[in-house]
Amino acid sequence: MSISLEGRLPVGAMIETAEGHLGVLIEDDGGRNVYIDDLASISSPFKESDPFRLVKSALIVTGILGHKMLSKSGLNIRTWANVPRGSGLGTSSILAAAVVKGLFQLMEDEESDDNVARAVLVVEQIMGTGGGWQDQIGGLYPGIKCTQSFPGQPLRLQVVPLLASPQLIQELEQRLLVVFTGQVRLAHQVLQKVVTRYLRRDNILISSIKRLAELAKIGREALMNGEIDELGGIMLEAWRLHQELDPFCSNKFVDELFAFADPYCCGYKLVGAGGGGFALLLAKNRNCAKELTQALEESTFDVKVYHWNIAMPR
């Protein structure tokens, strides 16, 4: 599900050709910038501390560094991500998708969302973070959708939009609280542990992964039938399975937050890899959502409830 936060799409990139120079100027929303006049110096591996390694990796993967346009003009690249670091919302993957898509557009190359999603996988490997396809698909395709991949190379994805009624969308937006917990954890740290257990063919982990895939299909049916309460039960089971995959995906703060929210909710979970970031709290009804929002504001929990909307096709 792609969403806007506080009335705007929080992650994006602007890429322009520049007649005043032949290098690459990269700026982010934190006021940091770097100018690179020697394009041959952009090569991997990059230091983990390099704040521009995502953009540099995208420049390599798209092949734009060897494009004829850069013999006549430079590039100005500006990125922004107006969400907290370690949010669990897949910000890095979505930002990579924005940069890759913009570079493909400049080159008039194949910019289909499927092609962009595949390129982002390579970007994340070059960055050293790893990752799957779900985050960039979530950001590239608007609205609510159910996506599955098929075995083999190259990656093949099937993205099926869910044609939700205006009434369902309104009820979801009124009942589902999107809450930043203030707890931060980076996804690749969790991913490494899960991949290691998978390669060892850990039976509990493999059965949990299979069940999560089943829950995605059950959740799709629940939404298509307008059964939001059933979605709450699916969220609870998914959260339990996430804790089986990684016992450290929760902590005392998160457990206490969910215990506090439980009387108001039919379901809740952390998004992404867990351990912190954003929580989804699905209230039993609209009134419970309002009461929970007020209760959180008056509580000692240092959290932020975000205003959000489903980002529908334009």
Short mmCIF file of C-alpha atoms in Angstrom, two decimals:
data_model
loop_
_atom_site.label_atom_id
_atom_site.label_comp_id
_atom_site.label_asym_id
_atom_site.label_seq_id
_atom_site.Cartn_x
_atom_site.Cartn_y
_atom_site.Cartn_z
CA MET A 1 0.00 0.00 0.00
CA SER A 2 1.50 3.34 -1.03
CA ILE A 3 0.64 6.27 1.21
CA SER A 4 1.23 9.97 1.62
CA LEU A 5 2.26 11.40 5.00
CA GLU A 6 1.10 14.76 6.28
CA GLY A 7 -0.49 15.52 2.92
CA ARG A 8 2.49 14.86 0.64
CA LEU A 9 4.54 12.08 -0.87
CA PRO A 10 7.52 12.04 1.50
CA VAL A 11 10.23 10.50 -0.70
CA GLY A 12 11.46 11.74 -4.06
CA ALA A 13 14.19 12.95 -6.37
CA MET A 14 14.64 15.74 -8.90
CA ILE A 15 17.22 15.25 -11.65
CA GLU A 16 18.14 17.90 -14.21
CA THR A 17 20.80 18.35 -16.85
CA ALA A 18 23.14 21.27 -16.13
CA GLU A 19 24.73 23.41 -18.83
CA GLY A 20 27.08 25.16 -16.41
CA HIS A 21 29.25 22.14 -15.61
CA LEU A 22 30.12 18.64 -16.85
CA GLY A 23 30.15 16.87 -13.49
CA VAL A 24 27.49 15.59 -11.11
CA LEU A 25 26.16 17.72 -8.25
CA ILE A 26 24.29 15.72 -5.59
CA GLU A 27 22.29 17.38 -2.80
CA ASP A 28 20.06 15.93 -0.09
CA ASP A 29 17.41 17.40 2.18
CA GLY A 30 19.87 17.54 5.07
CA GLY A 31 21.84 20.35 3.44
CA ARG A 32 24.70 18.06 2.40
CA ASN A 33 26.11 18.20 -1.11
CA VAL A 34 29.00 16.93 -3.18
CA TYR A 35 30.25 17.91 -6.62
CA ILE A 36 32.03 15.21 -8.63
CA ASP A 37 33.87 16.44 -11.73
CA ASP A 38 35.73 13.19 -12.42
CA LEU A 39 32.97 10.73 -13.33
CA ALA A 40 35.48 7.87 -13.51
CA SER A 41 35.97 8.24 -9.75
CA ILE A 42 32.41 7.03 -9.14
CA SER A 43 33.05 3.36 -8.53
CA SER A 44 32.16 0.76 -5.93
CA PRO A 45 32.63 -0.34 -3.23
CA PHE A 46 31.44 2.68 -1.29
CA LYS A 47 32.03 3.39 2.36
CA GLU A 48 28.99 2.80 4.57
CA SER A 49 29.48 6.32 5.92
CA ASP A 50 29.15 7.86 2.43
CA PRO A 51 25.83 9.78 2.49
CA PHE A 52 25.66 9.74 -1.31
CA ARG A 53 26.34 6.06 -2.00
CA LEU A 54 22.71 5.44 -2.99
CA VAL A 55 22.82 8.02 -5.78
CA LYS A 56 26.32 6.96 -6.84
CA SER A 57 25.18 3.33 -7.03
CA ALA A 58 22.18 4.35 -9.14
CA LEU A 59 24.48 6.26 -11.50
CA ILE A 60 26.50 3.07 -12.01
CA VAL A 61 23.56 0.68 -12.41
CA THR A 62 21.64 2.80 -14.93
CA GLY A 63 24.73 3.23 -17.11
CA ILE A 64 24.23 6.97 -17.41
CA LEU A 65 27.90 7.65 -16.61
CA GLY A 66 28.78 6.40 -20.09
CA HIS A 67 25.91 8.16 -21.84
CA LYS A 68 26.70 10.66 -24.59
CA MET A 69 24.66 13.41 -22.88
CA LEU A 70 27.32 13.75 -20.18
CA SER A 71 29.87 14.85 -22.78
CA LYS A 72 27.84 18.03 -23.28
CA SER A 73 26.21 18.68 -19.90
CA GLY A 74 26.35 17.72 -16.25
CA LEU A 75 23.71 16.54 -13.79
CA ASN A 76 22.08 18.15 -10.78
CA ILE A 77 20.48 15.56 -8.51
CA ARG A 78 18.44 16.49 -5.43
CA THR A 79 16.86 13.91 -3.14
CA TRP A 80 14.55 14.11 -0.14
CA ALA A 81 13.10 11.68 2.38
CA ASN A 82 10.80 13.36 4.86
CA VAL A 83 10.51 10.38 7.17
CA PRO A 84 12.63 9.41 10.17
CA ARG A 85 15.70 7.23 9.59
CA GLY A 86 15.03 3.57 10.35
CA SER A 87 11.29 4.09 9.83
CA GLY A 88 10.63 0.61 8.43
CA LEU A 89 8.76 2.18 5.51
CA GLY A 90 11.32 1.08 2.93
CA THR A 91 12.54 4.64 2.44
CA SER A 92 15.94 3.70 1.01
CA SER A 93 14.46 1.38 -1.63
CA ILE A 94 11.79 3.89 -2.62
CA LEU A 95 14.37 6.68 -2.87
CA ALA A 96 16.57 4.42 -5.01
CA ALA A 97 13.55 3.76 -7.25
CA ALA A 98 12.93 7.50 -7.62
CA VAL A 99 16.56 8.17 -8.60
CA VAL A 100 16.72 5.21 -11.00
CA LYS A 101 13.43 6.13 -12.67
CA GLY A 102 14.56 9.74 -13.09
CA LEU A 103 17.88 8.68 -14.65
CA PHE A 104 16.12 6.27 -17.02
CA GLN A 105 13.78 9.07 -18.07
CA LEU A 106 16.73 11.37 -18.85
CA MET A 107 18.29 8.69 -21.03
CA GLU A 108 14.91 7.86 -22.60
CA ASP A 109 15.60 4.28 -21.54
CA GLU A 110 13.18 1.54 -20.49
CA GLU A 111 11.57 3.10 -17.43
CA SER A 112 8.78 0.62 -16.74
CA ASP A 113 8.18 0.12 -13.05
CA ASP A 114 9.19 -3.55 -13.34
CA ASN A 115 12.53 -2.58 -14.89
CA VAL A 116 13.09 0.07 -12.22
CA ALA A 117 12.32 -2.46 -9.46
CA ARG A 118 14.89 -4.88 -10.87
CA ALA A 119 17.52 -2.14 -11.14
CA VAL A 120 16.96 -1.17 -7.49
CA LEU A 121 17.87 -4.72 -6.44
CA VAL A 122 21.28 -4.21 -8.08
CA VAL A 123 21.64 -0.73 -6.54
CA GLU A 124 21.12 -2.21 -3.07
CA GLN A 125 23.66 -4.96 -3.71
CA ILE A 126 26.26 -2.38 -4.76
CA MET A 127 25.43 -0.32 -1.67
CA GLY A 128 25.95 -3.41 0.46
CA THR A 129 22.53 -3.23 2.11
CA GLY A 130 20.78 -6.00 0.19
CA GLY A 131 17.00 -6.16 0.15
CA GLY A 132 14.00 -7.49 -1.74
CA TRP A 133 11.55 -6.04 -4.23
CA GLN A 134 8.59 -5.27 -1.96
CA ASP A 135 9.54 -1.75 -0.86
CA GLN A 136 10.18 -0.27 -4.29
CA ILE A 137 7.06 -1.95 -5.68
CA GLY A 138 5.08 -0.45 -2.80
CA GLY A 139 6.27 3.04 -3.73
CA LEU A 140 6.29 2.75 -7.53
CA TYR A 141 2.76 1.41 -7.92
CA PRO A 142 0.01 3.59 -6.40
CA GLY A 143 -2.85 2.45 -4.21
CA ILE A 144 -3.37 -0.98 -2.64
CA LYS A 145 -1.98 -4.00 -4.48
CA CYS A 146 -0.98 -7.61 -4.05
CA THR A 147 2.36 -8.59 -5.59
CA GLN A 148 4.05 -11.92 -6.10
CA SER A 149 7.29 -12.98 -7.73
CA PHE A 150 8.06 -16.11 -9.72
CA PRO A 151 11.17 -18.32 -9.63
CA GLY A 152 13.90 -17.72 -12.18
CA GLN A 153 15.95 -14.96 -13.75
CA PRO A 154 15.29 -12.23 -14.60
CA LEU A 155 12.95 -11.32 -11.78
CA ARG A 156 9.30 -11.59 -12.84
CA LEU A 157 6.64 -9.82 -10.80
CA GLN A 158 2.87 -9.81 -10.94
CA VAL A 159 1.35 -6.66 -9.44
CA VAL A 160 -2.43 -6.87 -9.05
CA PRO A 161 -4.20 -3.64 -7.98
CA LEU A 162 -7.01 -3.98 -5.46
CA LEU A 163 -10.01 -2.03 -6.65
CA ALA A 164 -11.05 -0.72 -3.23
CA SER A 165 -14.30 1.19 -2.92
CA PRO A 166 -14.24 4.82 -1.72
CA GLN A 167 -16.05 3.64 1.42
CA LEU A 168 -13.36 1.05 2.20
CA ILE A 169 -10.57 3.57 1.65
CA GLN A 170 -12.28 6.10 3.90
CA GLU A 171 -12.79 3.53 6.66
CA LEU A 172 -9.16 2.38 6.45
CA GLU A 173 -7.88 5.95 6.63
CA GLN A 174 -10.08 6.64 9.65
CA ARG A 175 -9.36 3.44 11.59
CA LEU A 176 -5.69 2.74 10.84
CA LEU A 177 -3.22 4.75 12.92
CA VAL A 178 0.27 5.21 11.47
CA VAL A 179 2.51 5.85 14.47
CA PHE A 180 6.26 6.51 14.62
CA THR A 181 7.59 4.77 17.71
CA GLY A 182 10.85 6.71 17.94
CA GLN A 183 12.71 3.40 18.04
CA VAL A 184 15.24 2.99 15.21
CA ARG A 185 16.58 -0.18 13.66
CA LEU A 186 18.13 -0.76 10.22
CA ALA A 187 16.55 -3.43 8.04
CA HIS A 188 19.76 -4.93 6.65
CA GLN A 189 20.82 -5.95 10.16
CA VAL A 190 17.65 -8.04 10.47
CA LEU A 191 17.87 -9.30 6.89
CA GLN A 192 21.33 -10.79 7.41
CA LYS A 193 20.11 -12.90 10.35
CA VAL A 194 17.03 -14.14 8.51
CA VAL A 195 18.97 -15.03 5.35
CA THR A 196 21.52 -16.98 7.41
CA ARG A 197 18.74 -19.04 9.03
CA TYR A 198 17.08 -19.58 5.65
CA LEU A 199 20.29 -20.89 4.09
CA ARG A 200 20.56 -23.31 7.01
CA ARG A 201 17.02 -24.47 6.11
CA ASP A 202 15.68 -23.62 9.56
CA ASN A 203 12.30 -25.39 9.66
CA ILE A 204 10.56 -22.85 11.91
CA LEU A 205 11.74 -19.94 9.78
CA ILE A 206 10.71 -21.57 6.50
CA SER A 207 7.23 -22.46 7.79
CA SER A 208 6.82 -18.89 9.09
CA ILE A 209 7.76 -17.44 5.69
CA LYS A 210 5.28 -19.73 3.93
CA ARG A 211 2.53 -18.71 6.33
CA LEU A 212 3.30 -15.00 5.79
CA ALA A 213 2.82 -15.53 2.05
CA GLU A 214 -0.52 -17.22 2.75
CA LEU A 215 -1.57 -14.35 5.01
CA ALA A 216 -0.88 -11.87 2.20
CA LYS A 217 -3.41 -13.69 0.01
CA ILE A 218 -5.91 -13.95 2.87
CA GLY A 219 -5.46 -10.24 3.54
CA ARG A 220 -6.09 -9.44 -0.11
CA GLU A 221 -9.39 -11.34 0.02
CA ALA A 222 -10.38 -9.61 3.26
CA LEU A 223 -9.80 -6.18 1.75
CA MET A 224 -11.60 -7.07 -1.48
CA ASN A 225 -14.58 -8.15 0.62
CA GLY A 226 -14.40 -5.03 2.80
CA GLU A 227 -13.69 -7.10 5.95
CA ILE A 228 -11.40 -4.73 7.82
CA ASP A 229 -11.88 -6.48 11.18
CA GLU A 230 -10.51 -9.69 9.64
CA LEU A 231 -7.49 -7.70 8.51
CA GLY A 232 -6.79 -6.95 12.17
CA GLY A 233 -6.53 -10.64 12.98
CA ILE A 234 -4.17 -11.12 10.05
CA MET A 235 -1.97 -8.30 11.34
CA LEU A 236 -1.75 -9.95 14.77
CA GLU A 237 -0.77 -13.31 13.30
CA ALA A 238 1.78 -11.67 11.00
CA TRP A 239 3.30 -9.86 13.99
CA ARG A 240 3.59 -13.15 15.88
CA LEU A 241 5.32 -14.74 12.88
CA HIS A 242 7.72 -11.82 12.57
CA GLN A 243 8.77 -12.45 16.16
CA GLU A 244 9.42 -16.09 15.29
CA LEU A 245 11.60 -14.96 12.38
CA ASP A 246 13.51 -12.57 14.62
CA PRO A 247 12.91 -12.51 18.40
CA PHE A 248 14.50 -9.06 18.54
CA CYS A 249 12.00 -7.45 16.15
CA SER A 250 10.16 -6.25 19.26
CA ASN A 251 11.39 -4.69 22.49
CA LYS A 252 10.04 -3.59 25.85
CA PHE A 253 8.89 -0.20 24.54
CA VAL A 254 7.01 -1.72 21.59
CA ASP A 255 5.44 -4.42 23.78
CA GLU A 256 4.22 -1.77 26.21
CA LEU A 257 2.91 0.40 23.36
CA PHE A 258 0.91 -2.49 21.92
CA ALA A 259 -0.41 -3.46 25.36
CA PHE A 260 -1.56 0.15 25.80
CA ALA A 261 -3.27 0.14 22.39
CA ASP A 262 -4.81 -3.33 22.68
CA PRO A 263 -8.17 -2.32 24.25
CA TYR A 264 -8.79 0.02 21.31
CA CYS A 265 -7.55 -2.25 18.51
CA CYS A 266 -8.38 -5.38 16.56
CA GLY A 267 -4.84 -5.60 15.18
CA TYR A 268 -1.37 -4.07 15.27
CA LYS A 269 2.17 -4.68 14.09
CA LEU A 270 5.40 -2.91 13.24
CA VAL A 271 6.06 -2.29 9.56
CA GLY A 272 9.19 -3.48 7.80
CA ALA A 273 11.80 -5.53 9.60
CA GLY A 274 10.56 -4.53 13.05
CA GLY A 275 12.58 -3.53 16.06
CA GLY A 276 11.30 0.02 15.81
CA GLY A 277 10.19 2.45 13.16
CA PHE A 278 6.49 2.85 12.40
CA ALA A 279 3.66 0.89 13.95
CA LEU A 280 0.26 0.23 12.42
CA LEU A 281 -2.61 0.23 14.91
CA LEU A 282 -5.96 -0.87 13.47
CA ALA A 283 -8.71 0.45 15.71
CA LYS A 284 -11.95 -1.46 16.28
CA ASN A 285 -13.95 1.44 14.86
CA ARG A 286 -13.69 5.16 14.09
CA ASN A 287 -14.45 6.21 17.66
CA CYS A 288 -11.78 3.90 19.05
CA ALA A 289 -9.31 5.42 16.60
CA LYS A 290 -10.07 8.92 17.90
CA GLU A 291 -9.91 7.77 21.52
CA LEU A 292 -6.58 5.98 20.97
CA THR A 293 -5.09 9.01 19.23
CA GLN A 294 -6.03 11.21 22.17
CA ALA A 295 -4.84 8.62 24.69
CA LEU A 296 -1.43 8.42 22.99
CA GLU A 297 -1.11 12.20 22.95
CA GLU A 298 -1.84 12.33 26.69
CA SER A 299 0.36 9.34 27.55
CA THR A 300 4.05 9.16 28.44
CA PHE A 301 4.82 7.40 25.14
CA ASP A 302 7.06 9.64 23.04
CA VAL A 303 5.43 8.74 19.73
CA LYS A 304 3.97 10.66 16.80
CA VAL A 305 0.67 9.83 15.12
CA TYR A 306 0.92 10.79 11.45
CA HIS A 307 -1.90 11.99 9.24
CA TRP A 308 -1.89 9.73 6.20
CA ASN A 309 -3.81 8.89 3.04
CA ILE A 310 -3.65 6.13 0.49
CA ALA A 311 -1.79 7.45 -2.57
CA MET A 312 -4.21 6.59 -5.35
CA PRO A 313 -3.45 6.61 -9.11
CA ARG A 314 -3.41 10.10 -10.58
#
